[in-house]
Coordinates of C-alpha atoms and ligand atoms in Angstrom, one line a residue:
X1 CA -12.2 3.7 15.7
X2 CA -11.4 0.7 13.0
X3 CA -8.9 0.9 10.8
X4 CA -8.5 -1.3 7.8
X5 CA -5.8 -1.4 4.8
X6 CA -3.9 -4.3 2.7
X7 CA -1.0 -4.1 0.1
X8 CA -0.8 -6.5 -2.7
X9 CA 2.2 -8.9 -2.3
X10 CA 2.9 -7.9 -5.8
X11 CA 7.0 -7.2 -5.5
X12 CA 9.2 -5.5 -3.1
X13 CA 7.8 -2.7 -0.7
X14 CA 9.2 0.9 -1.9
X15 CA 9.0 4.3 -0.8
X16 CA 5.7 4.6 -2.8
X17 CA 3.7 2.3 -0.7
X18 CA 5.7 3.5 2.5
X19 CA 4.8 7.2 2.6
X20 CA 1.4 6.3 0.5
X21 CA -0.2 3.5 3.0
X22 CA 2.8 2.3 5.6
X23 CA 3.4 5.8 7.5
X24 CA -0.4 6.4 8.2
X25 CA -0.6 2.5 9.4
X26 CA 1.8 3.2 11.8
X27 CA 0.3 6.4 12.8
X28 CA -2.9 4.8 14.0
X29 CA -1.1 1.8 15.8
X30 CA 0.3 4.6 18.0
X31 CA -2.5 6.7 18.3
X32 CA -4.5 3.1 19.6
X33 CA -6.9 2.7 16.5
X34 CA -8.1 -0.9 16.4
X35 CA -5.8 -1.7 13.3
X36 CA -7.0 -4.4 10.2
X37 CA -3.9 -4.6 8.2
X38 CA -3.6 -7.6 5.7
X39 CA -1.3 -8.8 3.0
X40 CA -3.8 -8.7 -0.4
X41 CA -2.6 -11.9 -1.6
X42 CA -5.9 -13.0 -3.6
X43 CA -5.4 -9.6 -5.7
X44 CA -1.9 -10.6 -6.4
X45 CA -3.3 -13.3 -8.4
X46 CA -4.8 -10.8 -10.9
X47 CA -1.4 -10.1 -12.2
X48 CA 1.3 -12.7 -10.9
X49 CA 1.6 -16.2 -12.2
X50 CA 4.5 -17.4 -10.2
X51 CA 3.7 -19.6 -7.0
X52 CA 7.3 -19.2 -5.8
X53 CA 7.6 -15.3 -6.7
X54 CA 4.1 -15.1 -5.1
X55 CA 5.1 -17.0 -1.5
X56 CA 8.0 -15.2 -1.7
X57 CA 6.3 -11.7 -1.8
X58 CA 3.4 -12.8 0.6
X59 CA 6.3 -13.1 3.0
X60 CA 8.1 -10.2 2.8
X61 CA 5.1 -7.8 3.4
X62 CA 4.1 -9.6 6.1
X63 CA 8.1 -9.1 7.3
X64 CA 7.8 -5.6 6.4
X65 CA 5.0 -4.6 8.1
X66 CA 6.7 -6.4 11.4
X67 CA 10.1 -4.7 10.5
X68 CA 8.5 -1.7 10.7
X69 CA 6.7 -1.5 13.6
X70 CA 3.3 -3.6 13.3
X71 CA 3.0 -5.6 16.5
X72 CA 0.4 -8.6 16.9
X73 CA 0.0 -7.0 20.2
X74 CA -1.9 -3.9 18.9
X75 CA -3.1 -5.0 15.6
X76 CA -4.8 -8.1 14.0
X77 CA -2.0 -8.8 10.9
X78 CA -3.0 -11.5 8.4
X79 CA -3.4 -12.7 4.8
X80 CA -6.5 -11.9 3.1
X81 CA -6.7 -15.7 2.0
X82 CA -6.9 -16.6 5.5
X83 CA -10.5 -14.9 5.7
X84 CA -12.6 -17.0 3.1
X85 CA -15.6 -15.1 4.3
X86 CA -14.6 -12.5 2.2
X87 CA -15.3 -14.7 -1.2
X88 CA -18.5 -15.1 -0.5
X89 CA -19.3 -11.6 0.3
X90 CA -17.5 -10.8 -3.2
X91 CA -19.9 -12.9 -5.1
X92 CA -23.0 -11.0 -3.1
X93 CA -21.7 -7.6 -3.9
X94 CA -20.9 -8.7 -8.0
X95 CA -24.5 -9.3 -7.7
X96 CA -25.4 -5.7 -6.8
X97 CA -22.3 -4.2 -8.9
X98 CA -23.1 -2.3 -12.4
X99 CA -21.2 -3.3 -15.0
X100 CA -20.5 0.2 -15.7
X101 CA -19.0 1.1 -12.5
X102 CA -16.4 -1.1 -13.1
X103 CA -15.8 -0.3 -16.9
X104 CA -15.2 3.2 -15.7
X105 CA -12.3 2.2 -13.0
X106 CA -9.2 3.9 -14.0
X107 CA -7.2 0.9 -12.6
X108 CA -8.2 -1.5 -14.5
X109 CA -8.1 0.8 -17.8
X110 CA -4.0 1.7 -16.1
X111 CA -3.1 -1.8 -15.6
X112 CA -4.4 -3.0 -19.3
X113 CA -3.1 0.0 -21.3
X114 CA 1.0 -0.9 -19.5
X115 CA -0.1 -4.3 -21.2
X116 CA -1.5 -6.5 -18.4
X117 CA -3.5 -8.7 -19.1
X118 CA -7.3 -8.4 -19.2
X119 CA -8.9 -11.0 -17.3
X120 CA -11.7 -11.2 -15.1
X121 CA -10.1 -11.2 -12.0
X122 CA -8.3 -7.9 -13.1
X123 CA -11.7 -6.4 -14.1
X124 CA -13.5 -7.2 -10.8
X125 CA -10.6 -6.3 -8.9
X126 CA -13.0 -3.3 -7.2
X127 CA -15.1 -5.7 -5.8
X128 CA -13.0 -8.4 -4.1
X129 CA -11.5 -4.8 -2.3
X130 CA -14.6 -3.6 -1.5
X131 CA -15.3 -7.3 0.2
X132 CA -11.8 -6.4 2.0
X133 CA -13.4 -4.0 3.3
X134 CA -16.7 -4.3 4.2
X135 CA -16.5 -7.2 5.9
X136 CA -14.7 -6.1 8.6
X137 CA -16.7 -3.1 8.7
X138 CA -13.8 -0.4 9.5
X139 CA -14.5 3.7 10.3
X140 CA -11.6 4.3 7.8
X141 CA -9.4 2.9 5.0
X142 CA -5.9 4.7 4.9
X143 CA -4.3 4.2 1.5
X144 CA -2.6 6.6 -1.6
X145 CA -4.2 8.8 -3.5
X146 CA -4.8 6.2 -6.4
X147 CA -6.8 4.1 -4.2
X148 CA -9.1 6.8 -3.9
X149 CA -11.9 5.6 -6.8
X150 CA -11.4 2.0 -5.1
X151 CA -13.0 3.5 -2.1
X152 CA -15.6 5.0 -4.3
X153 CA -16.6 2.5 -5.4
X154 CA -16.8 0.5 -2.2
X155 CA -18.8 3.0 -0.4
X156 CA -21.3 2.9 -3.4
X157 CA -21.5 -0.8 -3.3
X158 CA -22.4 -0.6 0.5
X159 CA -25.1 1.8 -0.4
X160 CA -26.6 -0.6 -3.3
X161 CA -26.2 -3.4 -0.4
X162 CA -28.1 -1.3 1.9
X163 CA -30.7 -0.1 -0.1
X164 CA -31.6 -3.2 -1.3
X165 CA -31.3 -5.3 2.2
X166 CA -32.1 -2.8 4.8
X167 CA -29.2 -0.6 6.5
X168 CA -26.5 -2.9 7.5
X169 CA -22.9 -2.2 6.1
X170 CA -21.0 1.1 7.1
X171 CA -19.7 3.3 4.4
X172 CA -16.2 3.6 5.0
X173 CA -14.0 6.6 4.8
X174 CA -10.8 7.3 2.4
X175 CA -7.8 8.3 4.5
X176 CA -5.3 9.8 2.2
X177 CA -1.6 11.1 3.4
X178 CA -1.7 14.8 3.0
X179 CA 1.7 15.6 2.5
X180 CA 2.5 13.9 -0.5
X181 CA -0.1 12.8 -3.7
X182 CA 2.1 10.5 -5.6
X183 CA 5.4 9.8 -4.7
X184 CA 7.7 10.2 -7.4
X185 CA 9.7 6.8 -9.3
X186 CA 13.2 6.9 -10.4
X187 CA 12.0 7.9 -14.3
X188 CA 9.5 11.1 -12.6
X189 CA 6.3 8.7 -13.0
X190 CA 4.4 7.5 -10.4
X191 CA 6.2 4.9 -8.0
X192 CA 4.9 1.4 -8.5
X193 CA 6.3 -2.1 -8.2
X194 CA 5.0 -2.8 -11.4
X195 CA 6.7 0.0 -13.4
X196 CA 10.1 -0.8 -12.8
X197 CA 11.1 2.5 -10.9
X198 CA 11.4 1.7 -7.4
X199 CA 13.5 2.7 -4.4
X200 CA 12.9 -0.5 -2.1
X201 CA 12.6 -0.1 1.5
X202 CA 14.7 -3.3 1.9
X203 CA 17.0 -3.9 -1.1
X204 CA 20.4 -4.6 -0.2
X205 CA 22.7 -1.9 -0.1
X206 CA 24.5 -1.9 -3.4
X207 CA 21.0 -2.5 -5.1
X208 CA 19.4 0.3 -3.2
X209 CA 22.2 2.2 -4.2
X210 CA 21.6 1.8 -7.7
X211 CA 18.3 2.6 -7.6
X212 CA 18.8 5.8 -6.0
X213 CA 21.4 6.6 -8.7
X214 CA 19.3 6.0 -11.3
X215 CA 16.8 9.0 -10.6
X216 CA 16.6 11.0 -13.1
X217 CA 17.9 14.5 -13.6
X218 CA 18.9 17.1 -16.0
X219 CA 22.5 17.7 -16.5
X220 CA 24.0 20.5 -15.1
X221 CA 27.3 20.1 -14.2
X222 CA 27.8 20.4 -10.7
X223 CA 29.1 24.4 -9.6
X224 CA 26.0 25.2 -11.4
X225 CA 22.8 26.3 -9.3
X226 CA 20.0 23.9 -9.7
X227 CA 16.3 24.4 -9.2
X228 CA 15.3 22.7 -6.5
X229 CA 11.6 22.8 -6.8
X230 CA 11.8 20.7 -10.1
X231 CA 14.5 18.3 -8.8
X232 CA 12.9 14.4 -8.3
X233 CA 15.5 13.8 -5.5
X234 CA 15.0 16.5 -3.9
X235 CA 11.4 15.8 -3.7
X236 CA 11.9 12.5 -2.1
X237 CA 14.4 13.7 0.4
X238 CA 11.6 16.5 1.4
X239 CA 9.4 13.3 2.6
X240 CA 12.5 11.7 4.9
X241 CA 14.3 14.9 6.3
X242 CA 12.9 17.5 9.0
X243 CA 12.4 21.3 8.0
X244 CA 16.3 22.4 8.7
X245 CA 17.5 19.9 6.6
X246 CA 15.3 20.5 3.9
X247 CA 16.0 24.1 4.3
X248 CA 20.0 23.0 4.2
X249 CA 20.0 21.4 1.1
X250 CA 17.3 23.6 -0.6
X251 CA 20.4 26.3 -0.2
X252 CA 22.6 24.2 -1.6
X253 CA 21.4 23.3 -4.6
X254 CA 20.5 27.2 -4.6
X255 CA 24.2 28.1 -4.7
X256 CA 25.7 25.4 -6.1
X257 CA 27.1 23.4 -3.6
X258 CA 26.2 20.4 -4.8
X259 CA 25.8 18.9 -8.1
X260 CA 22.8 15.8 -8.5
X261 CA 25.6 13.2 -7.5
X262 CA 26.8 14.7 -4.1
X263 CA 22.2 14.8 -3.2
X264 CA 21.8 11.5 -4.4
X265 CA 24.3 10.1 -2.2
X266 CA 22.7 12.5 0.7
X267 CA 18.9 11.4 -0.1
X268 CA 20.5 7.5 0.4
X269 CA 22.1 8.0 3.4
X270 CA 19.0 9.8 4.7
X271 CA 16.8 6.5 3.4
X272 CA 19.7 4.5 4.9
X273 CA 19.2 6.3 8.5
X274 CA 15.6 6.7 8.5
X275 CA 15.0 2.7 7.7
X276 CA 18.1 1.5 9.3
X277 CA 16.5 -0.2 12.4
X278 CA 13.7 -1.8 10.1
X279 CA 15.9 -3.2 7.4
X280 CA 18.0 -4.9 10.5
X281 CA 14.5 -6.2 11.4
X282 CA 13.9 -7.4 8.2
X283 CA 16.9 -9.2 7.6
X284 CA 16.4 -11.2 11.1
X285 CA 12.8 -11.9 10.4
X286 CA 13.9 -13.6 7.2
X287 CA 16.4 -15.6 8.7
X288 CA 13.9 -16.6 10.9
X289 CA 10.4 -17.2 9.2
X290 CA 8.6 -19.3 11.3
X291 CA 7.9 -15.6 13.6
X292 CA 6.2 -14.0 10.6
X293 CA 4.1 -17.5 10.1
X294 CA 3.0 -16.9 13.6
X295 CA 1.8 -13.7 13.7
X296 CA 0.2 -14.5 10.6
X297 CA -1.7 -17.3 11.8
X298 CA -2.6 -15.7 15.3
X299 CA -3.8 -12.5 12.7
X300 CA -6.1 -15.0 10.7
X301 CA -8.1 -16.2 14.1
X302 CA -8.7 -13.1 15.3
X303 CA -9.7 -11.7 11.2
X304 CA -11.7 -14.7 11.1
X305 CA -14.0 -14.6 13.5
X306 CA -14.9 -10.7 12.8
X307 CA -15.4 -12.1 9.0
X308 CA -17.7 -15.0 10.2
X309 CA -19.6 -12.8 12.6
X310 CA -20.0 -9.8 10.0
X311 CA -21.1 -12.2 7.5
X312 CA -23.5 -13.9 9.1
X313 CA -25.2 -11.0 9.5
X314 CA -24.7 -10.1 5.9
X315 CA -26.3 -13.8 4.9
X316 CA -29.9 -13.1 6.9
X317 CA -30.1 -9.7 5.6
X318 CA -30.1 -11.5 1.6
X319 CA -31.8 -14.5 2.9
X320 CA -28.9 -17.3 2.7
X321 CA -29.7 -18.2 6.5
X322 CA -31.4 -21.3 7.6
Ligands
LIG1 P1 2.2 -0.6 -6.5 O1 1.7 0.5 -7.4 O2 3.7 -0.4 -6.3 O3 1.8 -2.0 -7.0 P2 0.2 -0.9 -4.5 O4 -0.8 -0.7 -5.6 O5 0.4 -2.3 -4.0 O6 1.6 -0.4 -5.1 O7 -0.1 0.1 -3.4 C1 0.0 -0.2 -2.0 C2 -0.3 1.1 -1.2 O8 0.7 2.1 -1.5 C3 -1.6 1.8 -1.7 O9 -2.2 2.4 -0.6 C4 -1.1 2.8 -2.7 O10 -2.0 3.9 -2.8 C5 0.2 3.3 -2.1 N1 1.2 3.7 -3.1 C6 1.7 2.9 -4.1 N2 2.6 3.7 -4.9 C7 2.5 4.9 -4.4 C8 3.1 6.2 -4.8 N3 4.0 6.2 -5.8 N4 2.8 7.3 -4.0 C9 2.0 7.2 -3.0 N5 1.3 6.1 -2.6 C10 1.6 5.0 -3.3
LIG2 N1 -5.7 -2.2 -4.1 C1 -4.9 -2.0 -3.0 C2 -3.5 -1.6 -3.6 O1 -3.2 -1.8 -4.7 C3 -4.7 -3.2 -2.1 C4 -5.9 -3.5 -1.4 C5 -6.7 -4.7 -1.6 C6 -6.6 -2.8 -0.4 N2 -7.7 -4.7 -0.7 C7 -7.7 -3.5 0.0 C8 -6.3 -1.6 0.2 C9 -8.6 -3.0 1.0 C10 -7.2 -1.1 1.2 C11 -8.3 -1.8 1.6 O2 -2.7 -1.1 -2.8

C-alpha cells in the first residue's frame, strides 16, 4: 500500500499538524506502508514572501519529520520542488479543472476572509495538491480533517483525467485521524501556524511555556470544581496522556484539586515527556544540517524517478509524446 502526505513549510510545526498528519505518518512507517512524505514548499509560496523565513521553514520540517521518527531507510522524504514533474502535471490538470470547483474551495474562501492575499497561486492551490498527489499515484493520503475537500477535489480531477484520456490515474483515498477533528489553538479556534495560536512541537522551553500558558480559560479560582468537558487544556492533554491519566485529572478538576494553572503546567510537562526524545533530535539535526540536506537529496532521486515514470505515462495518454 502507498502512502502520500506533505506539510507546507509555512512556520513552526504544532500540535495541530502533529496529531492532524504527523501521528498517522508515523503509524504507517511502522506498519511498513511504502511512505511519500514531502515538505510542500511550492505551496508555501502562496502565502510567504520571505526567502530567508522560507529556507528556514523548509528546514525545519524536513528536521521534524527526522526528529520524529521518519527514516530515509523506510520512507522516500523530499521537497516537493525537487519533483518538477509535478509542474507539468498541474498545468494538465488546470486544463481539465472547472472554474467553479475551485471558487467553491473553502480554503481559499478561509485564507482570503483572515486577509491573505488573493492571488492566483492561492486560488489554484487545489490543483498543484492534487499534482502532489497523483503523480505518485498513492492508495491513501493521510492528513486533518480540513484537508478533506482538497482530496475531493483531487479524486474528481483524476476522474475528469480519466474520462477524458482513458483510465489511468488512481483515485486516492482521504485518511483522517479518528480521534480528534480539529485540534484546539490557544484562543479555542482551530490550530494553525497562521493564526497565531500555536503550541510548537519544538519551541524552546520558556517559549513553549508561554504558549501553553496562554490557553484560554474561564476564571474560576482554583478550590472551585471545573468542568472538564469544556476545558481547552484538558482537551489537549486527552490527545498526549493514556486512559488512567485522563481519568486522574478528569477527577481532579471534578473536585477541585486543581485550578487551570496547576493543569497547564501538567499538560506541559506531559508535551514535554511525550516529545522529549524528538526535540533532542531536533536540536542536534539543527546543529548539524548537512544530515537533513542528505536525506533530502537521497528523497528527491528516489521521488523523482516515480514522478518521471508516472508522468510519462500521463504525457502519451494526452498526446505530448513523441
Ligand atoms: P496550518 O493550518 O498550521 O498551516 P497546515 O495547513 O500546514 O497547517 O497542515 C498540515 C497538516 O496538519 C494537514 O494535514 C492538516 O490537516 C493538519 N492540521 C493542521 N492544523 C490542524 C489542527 N488544528 N487539527 C488537526 N489537524 C491539523
Ligand atoms: N495542503 C496541505 C496542508 O495545508 C499540504 C499539502 C500540499 C498536501 N500537497 C499535499 C497534503 C498533498 C497532502 C497531500 O497541510
Amino acid at each position: 500500500m502507498r502512502i502520500l502526505s506533505g506539510i507546507q513549510p509555512s512556520g513552526s510545526l504544532h500540535l495541530g499538524n502533529y496529531f492532524g498528519a504527523l501521528e498517522q505518518f508515523l503509524g504507517f512507517q511502522e506498519k511498513g506502508a511504502e511512505l511519500f512524505i514531502f515538505v510542500a514548499d511550492l505551496h508555501a509560496l502562496t502565502t510567504t514572501k520571505n526567502p530567508e523565513e522560507l529556507k528556514k521553514n523548509i528546514f525545519e520540517v524536513a528536521a521534524a519529520y527526522i526528529a520524529l521518527g521518519l527514516t530515509s531507510e523506510k520512507t522516500v522524504l523530499y521537497r516537493q520542488s525537487d519533483v518538477p514533474e509535478t509542474l507539468e502535471l498541474n498545468w494538465i490538470l488546470s486544463c481539465l479543472a472547472p472554474m467553479g470547483l475551485l471558487e467553491r474551495a473553502v480554503s481559499f474562501k478561509d485564507k482570503t476572509a483572515k486577509g491573505l492575499e488573493a492571488n492566483v497561486g492561492l486560488f489554484n492551490y487545489p490543483i498543484l495538491q492534487a499534482a502532489d498527489i497523483l503523480i505518485m499515484q498513492p492508495d491513501k493520503v493521510p492528513v486533518g480533517r480540513d484537508q478533506k475537500q482538497h482530496l475531493e477535489i483531487t479524486r474528481d480531477l483524476a476522474d475528469k483525467f480519466n474520462s477524458a484520456f482513458g483510465e489511468t490515474l488512481k483515485l486516492p483515498d482521504p485518511e483522517i485521524p479518528k480521534k480528534v477533528a480539529v485540534v484546539p489553538g490557544t484562543d479555542g479556534e482551530k490550530m494553525s501556524k497562521s493564526y497565531g495560536n500555536t503550541i510548537e512541537l519544538f519551541a524552546d522551553a520558556a517559549e513553549l511555556k508561554k504558549q501553553v500558558f496562554r490557553i484560554q480559560t474561564d476564571s474560576t479560582p482554583k478550590g472551585q470544581p471545573l468542568d472538564y468537558a469544556k476545558c481547552k487544556v484538558f482537551q489537549i492533554f486527552k490527545l498526549l496522556a493514556n486512559e488512567a491519566e485522563e481519568t486522574d485529572l478528569a477527577e481532579k478538576y471534578r473536585n477541585g484539586e486543581v485550578g487551570y494553572g496547576d493543569a497547564k503546567q501538567i499538560l506541559l510537562d506531559k508535551i514535554l515527556e511525550k516529545f522529549g526524545p524528538a526535540r533532542a533530535k531536533f536540536a542536534k539535526l539543527q546543529k548539524n544540517p548537512g544530515e537533513v540536506e542528505k536525506v533530502l537529496a537521497s528523497g528527491a532521486k528516489q521521488a523523482r524517478a516515480e514522478a518521471q515514470k508516472n508522468l510519462a505515462a500521463i504525457r502519451k495518454k494526452v498526446g505530448l509524446d513523441s
